[in-house]
Amino acid sequence: MIQSELFIFNVGKGDGKKSIAVHSKAVATKSAYFWALMNNGMAESRERTVEYTDIEPEDFARFVEYAYRHDYTTPSWVHEKTHMEDQALPVQETVIAIREPITRSIVDIGPILIDPHRQPSSTSRLGQPSLENRWENWGSDKISKKKKKSKPEGVVNLRAGFNKLSYLTSSEPQAAMLAAFKPQYNTAVDQDFTPVFLAHARLYTFACMRGVDPLKRLTLHKLHQTLVGFQLYMRRASDIVELARYAYRQGDDRKDDGTKDELRQLVLEYIVCEVTTFGKHPAFLDLLHEGGEFVVDFWSLAYKEEFEA
């Protein structure tokens, strides 16, 4: 892969346009679209360059990172000034029912009298050596001869220390890289997650347009995990609204059988789950006023969950 030819992607528009060189095999293996782009003999494949004006350089850089590492770094949130009146929504406590311990019935057979001073007898009732006594030392000589000699204490301690050896630390480059791949979660009201949500969504759109299905699934996974751990402060509801607005402006429209774009479905379900918060938020009301498929999809799902569940 590293020895393959470089392919130039001219990404973005205007002053923000950048040329990004990528090893052709790193990208060609990601989908049939990219394989054809670099190998079908058309102008782009001959000149080893293509124009991409529908994506920003920072978003395409995440795709390049994915092409080499099969993952991409999660974008960062933006800091905002804190408003003291903003509070996190209460977290619903999970109630786990614990069964009462099962009481087993015990048959009372009366007290059993045992002489605490009585010594075990080595003979049976008939005056013969008991069965246990007769077989107690059978084969003991052979067993003792085969008994493995124990290792010196020093060797045992050396082995224990050897097994615990560790050469990597938590600050290794690989550890830092893997940590950057993990979804981020907000912990304060002044953390604006709009850039985080939209970066995942834009990369999802890029993957859909170029047929990179594994990347499409990865973006949905990361976005889902971020939403699951998202603290929905009232002030942060607008972050989700912007994500919904993007999804309904960029994604495919609803199909005749009612199937919706996966990004739209994901955002829609989250909003309906938190409808008591979004229903009174000005940004969400503005989204409803804009009309379009979102209003129909939202009402259909909200009605289904409220009255048909």
PDB file of C-alpha atoms in Angstrom:
ATOM      1  CA  MET A   1       0.000   0.000   0.000  1.00  0.00           C
ATOM      2  CA  ILE A   2       2.744   2.476   0.941  1.00  0.00           C
ATOM      3  CA  GLN A   3       4.531   1.777  -2.349  1.00  0.00           C
ATOM      4  CA  SER A   4       1.451   2.495  -4.476  1.00  0.00           C
ATOM      5  CA  GLU A   5       1.136   5.683  -6.531  1.00  0.00           C
ATOM      6  CA  LEU A   6      -0.058   8.886  -4.928  1.00  0.00           C
ATOM      7  CA  PHE A   7      -3.490  10.144  -5.896  1.00  0.00           C
ATOM      8  CA  ILE A   8      -4.235  13.865  -5.473  1.00  0.00           C
ATOM      9  CA  PHE A   9      -7.595  14.992  -4.056  1.00  0.00           C
ATOM     10  CA  ASN A  10      -8.318  18.701  -4.510  1.00  0.00           C
ATOM     11  CA  VAL A  11     -10.784  19.246  -1.679  1.00  0.00           C
ATOM     12  CA  GLY A  12     -12.992  22.207  -0.798  1.00  0.00           C
ATOM     13  CA  LYS A  13     -13.783  25.537  -2.413  1.00  0.00           C
ATOM     14  CA  GLY A  14     -12.232  28.989  -2.720  1.00  0.00           C
ATOM     15  CA  ASP A  15      -9.498  30.004  -0.314  1.00  0.00           C
ATOM     16  CA  GLY A  16     -10.112  26.913   1.822  1.00  0.00           C
ATOM     17  CA  LYS A  17      -9.312  24.523  -1.003  1.00  0.00           C
ATOM     18  CA  LYS A  18      -6.469  22.082  -0.310  1.00  0.00           C
ATOM     19  CA  SER A  19      -4.666  19.352  -2.216  1.00  0.00           C
ATOM     20  CA  ILE A  20      -4.297  16.108  -0.276  1.00  0.00           C
ATOM     21  CA  ALA A  21      -2.095  13.274  -1.544  1.00  0.00           C
ATOM     22  CA  VAL A  22      -3.093   9.721  -0.617  1.00  0.00           C
ATOM     23  CA  HIS A  23      -1.649   6.343  -1.555  1.00  0.00           C
ATOM     24  CA  SER A  24      -3.984   4.987  -4.216  1.00  0.00           C
ATOM     25  CA  LYS A  25      -4.278   1.479  -2.751  1.00  0.00           C
ATOM     26  CA  ALA A  26      -5.264   2.863   0.640  1.00  0.00           C
ATOM     27  CA  VAL A  27      -8.360   4.438  -0.922  1.00  0.00           C
ATOM     28  CA  ALA A  28      -9.094   2.103  -3.853  1.00  0.00           C
ATOM     29  CA  THR A  29      -9.850  -0.801  -1.508  1.00  0.00           C
ATOM     30  CA  LYS A  30     -12.521   1.112   0.403  1.00  0.00           C
ATOM     31  CA  SER A  31     -15.325   0.804  -2.152  1.00  0.00           C
ATOM     32  CA  ALA A  32     -16.144  -0.049  -5.765  1.00  0.00           C
ATOM     33  CA  TYR A  33     -16.535   3.670  -6.431  1.00  0.00           C
ATOM     34  CA  PHE A  34     -12.960   4.457  -5.402  1.00  0.00           C
ATOM     35  CA  TRP A  35     -11.562   1.445  -7.229  1.00  0.00           C
ATOM     36  CA  ALA A  36     -13.216   2.651 -10.438  1.00  0.00           C
ATOM     37  CA  LEU A  37     -12.048   6.225  -9.830  1.00  0.00           C
ATOM     38  CA  MET A  38      -8.434   5.115  -9.811  1.00  0.00           C
ATOM     39  CA  ASN A  39      -8.486   2.231 -12.283  1.00  0.00           C
ATOM     40  CA  ASN A  40     -11.219   2.699 -14.922  1.00  0.00           C
ATOM     41  CA  GLY A  41      -9.036   4.597 -17.419  1.00  0.00           C
ATOM     42  CA  MET A  42     -11.048   7.821 -17.287  1.00  0.00           C
ATOM     43  CA  ALA A  43      -9.426  11.248 -17.035  1.00  0.00           C
ATOM     44  CA  GLU A  44      -9.161  11.199 -13.235  1.00  0.00           C
ATOM     45  CA  SER A  45      -7.479   7.792 -13.134  1.00  0.00           C
ATOM     46  CA  ARG A  46      -4.997   8.757 -15.863  1.00  0.00           C
ATOM     47  CA  GLU A  47      -4.106  12.127 -14.330  1.00  0.00           C
ATOM     48  CA  ARG A  48      -4.193  10.701 -10.780  1.00  0.00           C
ATOM     49  CA  THR A  49      -6.227  13.634  -9.496  1.00  0.00           C
ATOM     50  CA  VAL A  50      -9.864  14.527  -8.785  1.00  0.00           C
ATOM     51  CA  GLU A  51     -11.871  17.537  -7.620  1.00  0.00           C
ATOM     52  CA  TYR A  52     -14.054  17.215  -4.493  1.00  0.00           C
ATOM     53  CA  THR A  53     -15.966  20.423  -3.850  1.00  0.00           C
ATOM     54  CA  ASP A  54     -18.723  18.810  -1.758  1.00  0.00           C
ATOM     55  CA  ILE A  55     -16.577  18.176   1.321  1.00  0.00           C
ATOM     56  CA  GLU A  56     -14.348  20.327   3.510  1.00  0.00           C
ATOM     57  CA  PRO A  57     -10.640  19.488   3.954  1.00  0.00           C
ATOM     58  CA  GLU A  58     -11.010  18.696   7.681  1.00  0.00           C
ATOM     59  CA  ASP A  59     -13.792  16.202   6.940  1.00  0.00           C
ATOM     60  CA  PHE A  60     -11.845  14.595   4.107  1.00  0.00           C
ATOM     61  CA  ALA A  61      -8.823  14.334   6.412  1.00  0.00           C
ATOM     62  CA  ARG A  62     -10.922  12.091   8.679  1.00  0.00           C
ATOM     63  CA  PHE A  63     -11.710   9.893   5.696  1.00  0.00           C
ATOM     64  CA  VAL A  64      -7.981   9.666   4.863  1.00  0.00           C
ATOM     65  CA  GLU A  65      -7.273   8.695   8.460  1.00  0.00           C
ATOM     66  CA  TYR A  66      -9.949   6.007   8.138  1.00  0.00           C
ATOM     67  CA  ALA A  67      -8.392   4.782   4.867  1.00  0.00           C
ATOM     68  CA  TYR A  68      -5.113   4.057   6.660  1.00  0.00           C
ATOM     69  CA  ARG A  69      -6.281   3.130  10.170  1.00  0.00           C
ATOM     70  CA  HIS A  70      -9.888   1.931   9.662  1.00  0.00           C
ATOM     71  CA  ASP A  71     -10.999   4.480  12.241  1.00  0.00           C
ATOM     72  CA  TYR A  72     -10.947   8.245  12.647  1.00  0.00           C
ATOM     73  CA  THR A  73     -10.297  10.749  15.407  1.00  0.00           C
ATOM     74  CA  THR A  74     -13.384  12.105  17.106  1.00  0.00           C
ATOM     75  CA  PRO A  75     -13.672  15.883  16.577  1.00  0.00           C
ATOM     76  CA  SER A  76     -13.644  18.233  19.544  1.00  0.00           C
ATOM     77  CA  TRP A  77     -16.437  20.240  21.115  1.00  0.00           C
ATOM     78  CA  VAL A  78     -16.391  24.046  21.392  1.00  0.00           C
ATOM     79  CA  HIS A  79     -16.388  25.926  24.680  1.00  0.00           C
ATOM     80  CA  GLU A  80     -19.165  28.422  25.402  1.00  0.00           C
ATOM     81  CA  LYS A  81     -19.862  30.816  28.252  1.00  0.00           C
ATOM     82  CA  THR A  82     -21.750  29.092  31.080  1.00  0.00           C
ATOM     83  CA  HIS A  83     -25.240  30.141  32.117  1.00  0.00           C
ATOM     84  CA  MET A  84     -25.911  29.384  35.760  1.00  0.00           C
ATOM     85  CA  GLU A  85     -29.602  28.705  35.201  1.00  0.00           C
ATOM     86  CA  ASP A  86     -28.880  25.752  32.927  1.00  0.00           C
ATOM     87  CA  GLN A  87     -29.209  22.411  34.648  1.00  0.00           C
ATOM     88  CA  ALA A  88     -28.878  18.828  33.485  1.00  0.00           C
ATOM     89  CA  LEU A  89     -32.010  16.799  33.138  1.00  0.00           C
ATOM     90  CA  PRO A  90     -32.573  14.368  36.003  1.00  0.00           C
ATOM     91  CA  VAL A  91     -31.361  10.887  35.297  1.00  0.00           C
ATOM     92  CA  GLN A  92     -34.036   8.260  35.676  1.00  0.00           C
ATOM     93  CA  GLU A  93     -32.938   5.665  38.156  1.00  0.00           C
ATOM     94  CA  THR A  94     -33.133   2.069  37.113  1.00  0.00           C
ATOM     95  CA  VAL A  95     -35.148  -0.033  39.532  1.00  0.00           C
ATOM     96  CA  ILE A  96     -34.105  -3.655  39.755  1.00  0.00           C
ATOM     97  CA  ALA A  97     -36.526  -6.055  41.365  1.00  0.00           C
ATOM     98  CA  ILE A  98     -34.817  -8.490  43.713  1.00  0.00           C
ATOM     99  CA  ARG A  99     -36.598 -11.706  44.561  1.00  0.00           C
ATOM    100  CA  GLU A 100     -36.919 -12.818  48.167  1.00  0.00           C
ATOM    101  CA  PRO A 101     -34.503 -15.616  49.016  1.00  0.00           C
ATOM    102  CA  ILE A 102     -36.031 -19.055  48.571  1.00  0.00           C
ATOM    103  CA  THR A 103     -36.498 -20.885  51.866  1.00  0.00           C
ATOM    104  CA  ARG A 104     -36.100 -24.615  51.518  1.00  0.00           C
ATOM    105  CA  SER A 105     -38.109 -26.884  53.821  1.00  0.00           C
ATOM    106  CA  ILE A 106     -35.954 -29.011  56.129  1.00  0.00           C
ATOM    107  CA  VAL A 107     -37.152 -32.209  57.698  1.00  0.00           C
ATOM    108  CA  ASP A 108     -36.601 -32.235  61.458  1.00  0.00           C
ATOM    109  CA  ILE A 109     -35.043 -35.546  62.382  1.00  0.00           C
ATOM    110  CA  GLY A 110     -34.322 -34.548  65.949  1.00  0.00           C
ATOM    111  CA  PRO A 111     -31.015 -33.839  67.632  1.00  0.00           C
ATOM    112  CA  ILE A 112     -27.988 -35.921  66.765  1.00  0.00           C
ATOM    113  CA  LEU A 113     -25.809 -36.698  69.760  1.00  0.00           C
ATOM    114  CA  ILE A 114     -22.077 -36.813  69.072  1.00  0.00           C
ATOM    115  CA  ASP A 115     -19.421 -37.407  71.670  1.00  0.00           C
ATOM    116  CA  PRO A 116     -16.862 -34.620  71.102  1.00  0.00           C
ATOM    117  CA  HIS A 117     -14.189 -36.662  72.939  1.00  0.00           C
ATOM    118  CA  ARG A 118     -14.615 -39.772  70.826  1.00  0.00           C
ATOM    119  CA  GLN A 119     -11.673 -40.573  68.552  1.00  0.00           C
ATOM    120  CA  PRO A 120     -12.181 -42.062  65.091  1.00  0.00           C
ATOM    121  CA  SER A 121     -11.813 -45.814  65.191  1.00  0.00           C
ATOM    122  CA  SER A 122      -9.315 -47.545  62.997  1.00  0.00           C
ATOM    123  CA  THR A 123     -11.359 -50.741  63.058  1.00  0.00           C
ATOM    124  CA  SER A 124     -14.819 -51.520  61.881  1.00  0.00           C
ATOM    125  CA  ARG A 125     -17.663 -52.944  64.002  1.00  0.00           C
ATOM    126  CA  LEU A 126     -16.463 -56.495  63.276  1.00  0.00           C
ATOM    127  CA  GLY A 127     -13.017 -55.817  64.734  1.00  0.00           C
ATOM    128  CA  GLN A 128     -11.319 -55.705  61.328  1.00  0.00           C
ATOM    129  CA  PRO A 129      -9.357 -52.700  60.094  1.00  0.00           C
ATOM    130  CA  SER A 130     -11.702 -50.203  58.553  1.00  0.00           C
ATOM    131  CA  LEU A 131     -11.862 -49.894  54.770  1.00  0.00           C
ATOM    132  CA  GLU A 132     -10.422 -46.393  54.914  1.00  0.00           C
ATOM    133  CA  ASN A 133      -7.496 -47.573  57.066  1.00  0.00           C
ATOM    134  CA  ARG A 134      -6.697 -50.529  54.796  1.00  0.00           C
ATOM    135  CA  TRP A 135      -6.553 -48.401  51.652  1.00  0.00           C
ATOM    136  CA  GLU A 136      -5.094 -45.265  53.205  1.00  0.00           C
ATOM    137  CA  ASN A 137      -1.447 -45.858  52.274  1.00  0.00           C
ATOM    138  CA  TRP A 138      -1.961 -48.023  49.202  1.00  0.00           C
ATOM    139  CA  GLY A 139       0.472 -46.955  46.476  1.00  0.00           C
ATOM    140  CA  SER A 140       1.894 -44.148  48.592  1.00  0.00           C
ATOM    141  CA  ASP A 141       5.500 -45.226  47.956  1.00  0.00           C
ATOM    142  CA  LYS A 142       5.057 -45.029  44.213  1.00  0.00           C
ATOM    143  CA  ILE A 143       3.291 -41.707  44.434  1.00  0.00           C
ATOM    144  CA  SER A 144       5.979 -40.185  46.642  1.00  0.00           C
ATOM    145  CA  LYS A 145       8.655 -41.298  44.199  1.00  0.00           C
ATOM    146  CA  LYS A 146       6.839 -39.568  41.307  1.00  0.00           C
ATOM    147  CA  LYS A 147       6.165 -36.376  43.246  1.00  0.00           C
ATOM    148  CA  LYS A 148       7.598 -33.389  41.399  1.00  0.00           C
ATOM    149  CA  LYS A 149      10.374 -31.596  43.169  1.00  0.00           C
ATOM    150  CA  SER A 150       9.337 -28.062  44.104  1.00  0.00           C
ATOM    151  CA  LYS A 151      11.234 -25.134  42.631  1.00  0.00           C
ATOM    152  CA  PRO A 152      13.427 -22.985  44.847  1.00  0.00           C
ATOM    153  CA  GLU A 153      11.648 -19.987  46.291  1.00  0.00           C
ATOM    154  CA  GLY A 154      13.948 -17.620  44.407  1.00  0.00           C
ATOM    155  CA  VAL A 155      12.965 -19.157  41.055  1.00  0.00           C
ATOM    156  CA  VAL A 156       9.265 -18.928  41.930  1.00  0.00           C
ATOM    157  CA  ASN A 157       9.602 -15.249  42.782  1.00  0.00           C
ATOM    158  CA  LEU A 158      11.583 -14.611  39.614  1.00  0.00           C
ATOM    159  CA  ARG A 159       8.846 -16.226  37.511  1.00  0.00           C
ATOM    160  CA  ALA A 160       6.129 -14.190  39.222  1.00  0.00           C
ATOM    161  CA  GLY A 161       8.055 -11.011  38.480  1.00  0.00           C
ATOM    162  CA  PHE A 162       8.684 -12.134  34.895  1.00  0.00           C
ATOM    163  CA  ASN A 163       4.964 -12.669  34.270  1.00  0.00           C
ATOM    164  CA  LYS A 164       4.203  -9.146  35.486  1.00  0.00           C
ATOM    165  CA  LEU A 165       6.723  -7.371  33.267  1.00  0.00           C
ATOM    166  CA  SER A 166       5.232  -4.458  31.302  1.00  0.00           C
ATOM    167  CA  TYR A 167       6.983  -2.271  28.763  1.00  0.00           C
ATOM    168  CA  LEU A 168       4.098  -0.086  27.580  1.00  0.00           C
ATOM    169  CA  THR A 169       2.724   2.912  29.424  1.00  0.00           C
ATOM    170  CA  SER A 170      -0.609   4.702  29.195  1.00  0.00           C
ATOM    171  CA  SER A 171       1.090   7.491  27.247  1.00  0.00           C
ATOM    172  CA  GLU A 172       2.270   5.322  24.340  1.00  0.00           C
ATOM    173  CA  PRO A 173       1.441   6.657  20.830  1.00  0.00           C
ATOM    174  CA  GLN A 174      -0.882   3.735  20.137  1.00  0.00           C
ATOM    175  CA  ALA A 175      -2.773   4.274  23.409  1.00  0.00           C
ATOM    176  CA  ALA A 176      -3.224   7.953  22.628  1.00  0.00           C
ATOM    177  CA  MET A 177      -4.437   7.112  19.120  1.00  0.00           C
ATOM    178  CA  LEU A 178      -6.990   4.576  20.348  1.00  0.00           C
ATOM    179  CA  ALA A 179      -8.230   7.018  22.989  1.00  0.00           C
ATOM    180  CA  ALA A 180      -8.789   9.647  20.284  1.00  0.00           C
ATOM    181  CA  PHE A 181     -10.985   7.196  18.367  1.00  0.00           C
ATOM    182  CA  LYS A 182     -13.452   6.836  21.237  1.00  0.00           C
ATOM    183  CA  PRO A 183     -16.644   8.941  21.272  1.00  0.00           C
ATOM    184  CA  GLN A 184     -16.605  12.029  23.468  1.00  0.00           C
ATOM    185  CA  TYR A 185     -19.190  12.878  26.130  1.00  0.00           C
ATOM    186  CA  ASN A 186     -20.175  16.235  27.559  1.00  0.00           C
ATOM    187  CA  THR A 187     -19.862  16.988  31.247  1.00  0.00           C
ATOM    188  CA  ALA A 188     -20.880  20.662  31.399  1.00  0.00           C
ATOM    189  CA  VAL A 189     -23.478  22.969  29.920  1.00  0.00           C
ATOM    190  CA  ASP A 190     -20.902  25.159  28.169  1.00  0.00           C
ATOM    191  CA  GLN A 191     -19.649  22.338  25.922  1.00  0.00           C
ATOM    192  CA  ASP A 192     -21.113  22.907  22.466  1.00  0.00           C
ATOM    193  CA  PHE A 193     -21.296  19.528  20.690  1.00  0.00           C
ATOM    194  CA  THR A 194     -22.626  20.855  17.377  1.00  0.00           C
ATOM    195  CA  PRO A 195     -19.196  20.433  15.679  1.00  0.00           C
ATOM    196  CA  VAL A 196     -18.966  16.875  17.009  1.00  0.00           C
ATOM    197  CA  PHE A 197     -22.419  15.851  15.755  1.00  0.00           C
ATOM    198  CA  LEU A 198     -22.028  17.511  12.358  1.00  0.00           C
ATOM    199  CA  ALA A 199     -18.556  16.046  11.746  1.00  0.00           C
ATOM    200  CA  HIS A 200     -19.931  12.528  12.197  1.00  0.00           C
ATOM    201  CA  ALA A 201     -22.950  13.381  10.033  1.00  0.00           C
ATOM    202  CA  ARG A 202     -20.911  14.906   7.201  1.00  0.00           C
ATOM    203  CA  LEU A 203     -18.611  11.893   7.108  1.00  0.00           C
ATOM    204  CA  TYR A 204     -21.711   9.677   7.003  1.00  0.00           C
ATOM    205  CA  THR A 205     -22.957  11.595   3.949  1.00  0.00           C
ATOM    206  CA  PHE A 206     -19.557  11.254   2.261  1.00  0.00           C
ATOM    207  CA  ALA A 207     -19.542   7.496   2.921  1.00  0.00           C
ATOM    208  CA  CYS A 208     -23.054   7.125   1.498  1.00  0.00           C
ATOM    209  CA  MET A 209     -22.192   9.024  -1.684  1.00  0.00           C
ATOM    210  CA  ARG A 210     -19.020   6.981  -2.298  1.00  0.00           C
ATOM    211  CA  GLY A 211     -20.372   3.606  -1.196  1.00  0.00           C
ATOM    212  CA  VAL A 212     -18.039   3.106   1.776  1.00  0.00           C
ATOM    213  CA  ASP A 213     -20.452   1.008   3.832  1.00  0.00           C
ATOM    214  CA  PRO A 214     -18.072   0.150   6.737  1.00  0.00           C
ATOM    215  CA  LEU A 215     -17.376   3.859   7.260  1.00  0.00           C
ATOM    216  CA  LYS A 216     -21.087   4.579   7.075  1.00  0.00           C
ATOM    217  CA  ARG A 217     -21.738   2.090   9.869  1.00  0.00           C
ATOM    218  CA  LEU A 218     -18.808   3.431  11.893  1.00  0.00           C
ATOM    219  CA  THR A 219     -20.094   7.018  11.768  1.00  0.00           C
ATOM    220  CA  LEU A 220     -23.554   5.887  12.872  1.00  0.00           C
ATOM    221  CA  HIS A 221     -22.020   3.874  15.708  1.00  0.00           C
ATOM    222  CA  LYS A 222     -19.961   6.789  16.980  1.00  0.00           C
ATOM    223  CA  LEU A 223     -22.861   9.200  16.678  1.00  0.00           C
ATOM    224  CA  HIS A 224     -25.170   6.781  18.478  1.00  0.00           C
ATOM    225  CA  GLN A 225     -22.697   6.279  21.330  1.00  0.00           C
ATOM    226  CA  THR A 226     -22.281  10.042  21.661  1.00  0.00           C
ATOM    227  CA  LEU A 227     -26.048  10.543  21.849  1.00  0.00           C
ATOM    228  CA  VAL A 228     -26.445   7.760  24.413  1.00  0.00           C
ATOM    229  CA  GLY A 229     -24.004   9.458  26.776  1.00  0.00           C
ATOM    230  CA  PHE A 230     -25.108  13.016  25.969  1.00  0.00           C
ATOM    231  CA  GLN A 231     -26.257  15.145  28.907  1.00  0.00           C
ATOM    232  CA  LEU A 232     -29.228  16.999  27.455  1.00  0.00           C
ATOM    233  CA  TYR A 233     -28.979  20.389  29.105  1.00  0.00           C
ATOM    234  CA  MET A 234     -31.747  22.713  27.937  1.00  0.00           C
ATOM    235  CA  ARG A 235     -29.158  24.944  26.337  1.00  0.00           C
ATOM    236  CA  ARG A 236     -27.637  22.024  24.440  1.00  0.00           C
ATOM    237  CA  ALA A 237     -30.906  21.002  22.786  1.00  0.00           C
ATOM    238  CA  SER A 238     -29.993  23.316  19.908  1.00  0.00           C
ATOM    239  CA  ASP A 239     -26.970  21.082  19.185  1.00  0.00           C
ATOM    240  CA  ILE A 240     -29.329  18.218  18.399  1.00  0.00           C
ATOM    241  CA  VAL A 241     -31.620  20.479  16.395  1.00  0.00           C
ATOM    242  CA  GLU A 242     -28.724  21.444  14.119  1.00  0.00           C
ATOM    243  CA  LEU A 243     -27.957  17.762  13.614  1.00  0.00           C
ATOM    244  CA  ALA A 244     -31.576  17.070  12.667  1.00  0.00           C
ATOM    245  CA  ARG A 245     -31.623  20.048  10.295  1.00  0.00           C
ATOM    246  CA  TYR A 246     -28.502  18.782   8.552  1.00  0.00           C
ATOM    247  CA  ALA A 247     -29.847  15.212   8.296  1.00  0.00           C
ATOM    248  CA  TYR A 248     -33.066  16.386   6.643  1.00  0.00           C
ATOM    249  CA  ARG A 249     -31.268  18.689   4.242  1.00  0.00           C
ATOM    250  CA  GLN A 250     -28.631  16.180   3.095  1.00  0.00           C
ATOM    251  CA  GLY A 251     -30.060  12.692   3.471  1.00  0.00           C
ATOM    252  CA  ASP A 252     -32.199  10.745   1.026  1.00  0.00           C
ATOM    253  CA  ASP A 253     -35.920  11.381   1.204  1.00  0.00           C
ATOM    254  CA  ARG A 254     -38.326   8.817   2.580  1.00  0.00           C
ATOM    255  CA  LYS A 255     -38.897   5.884   0.233  1.00  0.00           C
ATOM    256  CA  ASP A 256     -42.299   4.747  -0.976  1.00  0.00           C
ATOM    257  CA  ASP A 257     -42.350   1.895   1.546  1.00  0.00           C
ATOM    258  CA  GLY A 258     -41.736   4.336   4.400  1.00  0.00           C
ATOM    259  CA  THR A 259     -38.057   3.483   4.870  1.00  0.00           C
ATOM    260  CA  LYS A 260     -36.028   6.447   6.104  1.00  0.00           C
ATOM    261  CA  ASP A 261     -32.370   7.326   5.847  1.00  0.00           C
ATOM    262  CA  GLU A 262     -30.496   5.773   8.778  1.00  0.00           C
ATOM    263  CA  LEU A 263     -29.071   9.072   9.990  1.00  0.00           C
ATOM    264  CA  ARG A 264     -32.526  10.638   9.949  1.00  0.00           C
ATOM    265  CA  GLN A 265     -34.002   7.674  11.809  1.00  0.00           C
ATOM    266  CA  LEU A 266     -31.300   7.823  14.489  1.00  0.00           C
ATOM    267  CA  VAL A 267     -31.772  11.538  15.180  1.00  0.00           C
ATOM    268  CA  LEU A 268     -35.545  11.273  14.999  1.00  0.00           C
ATOM    269  CA  GLU A 269     -35.711   8.515  17.604  1.00  0.00           C
ATOM    270  CA  TYR A 270     -33.494  10.482  19.967  1.00  0.00           C
ATOM    271  CA  ILE A 271     -35.684  13.580  19.699  1.00  0.00           C
ATOM    272  CA  VAL A 272     -38.873  11.609  20.324  1.00  0.00           C
ATOM    273  CA  CYS A 273     -37.264   9.964  23.359  1.00  0.00           C
ATOM    274  CA  GLU A 274     -36.543  13.456  24.753  1.00  0.00           C
ATOM    275  CA  VAL A 275     -39.685  15.162  23.434  1.00  0.00           C
ATOM    276  CA  THR A 276     -40.535  16.716  26.815  1.00  0.00           C
ATOM    277  CA  THR A 277     -37.360  18.792  26.517  1.00  0.00           C
ATOM    278  CA  PHE A 278     -37.422  19.542  22.797  1.00  0.00           C
ATOM    279  CA  GLY A 279     -41.135  20.345  22.773  1.00  0.00           C
ATOM    280  CA  LYS A 280     -40.605  23.605  24.658  1.00  0.00           C
ATOM    281  CA  HIS A 281     -37.282  24.638  23.093  1.00  0.00           C
ATOM    282  CA  PRO A 282     -37.353  27.621  20.655  1.00  0.00           C
ATOM    283  CA  ALA A 283     -34.806  26.057  18.285  1.00  0.00           C
ATOM    284  CA  PHE A 284     -36.937  22.937  17.927  1.00  0.00           C
ATOM    285  CA  LEU A 285     -40.086  24.979  17.308  1.00  0.00           C
ATOM    286  CA  ASP A 286     -38.213  26.817  14.553  1.00  0.00           C
ATOM    287  CA  LEU A 287     -37.355  23.465  12.995  1.00  0.00           C
ATOM    288  CA  LEU A 288     -41.021  22.510  13.016  1.00  0.00           C
ATOM    289  CA  HIS A 289     -41.950  25.818  11.367  1.00  0.00           C
ATOM    290  CA  GLU A 290     -39.570  25.005   8.521  1.00  0.00           C
ATOM    291  CA  GLY A 291     -41.830  22.094   7.578  1.00  0.00           C
ATOM    292  CA  GLY A 292     -40.698  19.333   5.256  1.00  0.00           C
ATOM    293  CA  GLU A 293     -40.355  15.605   5.880  1.00  0.00           C
ATOM    294  CA  PHE A 294     -39.060  16.100   9.397  1.00  0.00           C
ATOM    295  CA  VAL A 295     -42.441  17.305  10.645  1.00  0.00           C
ATOM    296  CA  VAL A 296     -44.235  14.289   9.161  1.00  0.00           C
ATOM    297  CA  ASP A 297     -41.647  11.816  10.425  1.00  0.00           C
ATOM    298  CA  PHE A 298     -41.575  13.361  13.878  1.00  0.00           C
ATOM    299  CA  TRP A 299     -45.344  13.409  14.296  1.00  0.00           C
ATOM    300  CA  SER A 300     -45.717   9.852  12.948  1.00  0.00           C
ATOM    301  CA  LEU A 301     -43.183   8.408  15.360  1.00  0.00           C
ATOM    302  CA  ALA A 302     -44.342  10.484  18.334  1.00  0.00           C
ATOM    303  CA  TYR A 303     -47.978   9.462  17.760  1.00  0.00           C
ATOM    304  CA  LYS A 304     -47.012   5.796  17.359  1.00  0.00           C
ATOM    305  CA  GLU A 305     -45.020   5.724  20.596  1.00  0.00           C
ATOM    306  CA  GLU A 306     -47.629   7.668  22.558  1.00  0.00           C
ATOM    307  CA  PHE A 307     -50.893   6.097  21.406  1.00  0.00           C
ATOM    308  CA  GLU A 308     -50.068   2.810  19.668  1.00  0.00           C
ATOM    309  CA  ALA A 309     -47.347   1.415  21.921  1.00  0.00           C
TER     310      ALA A 309
END
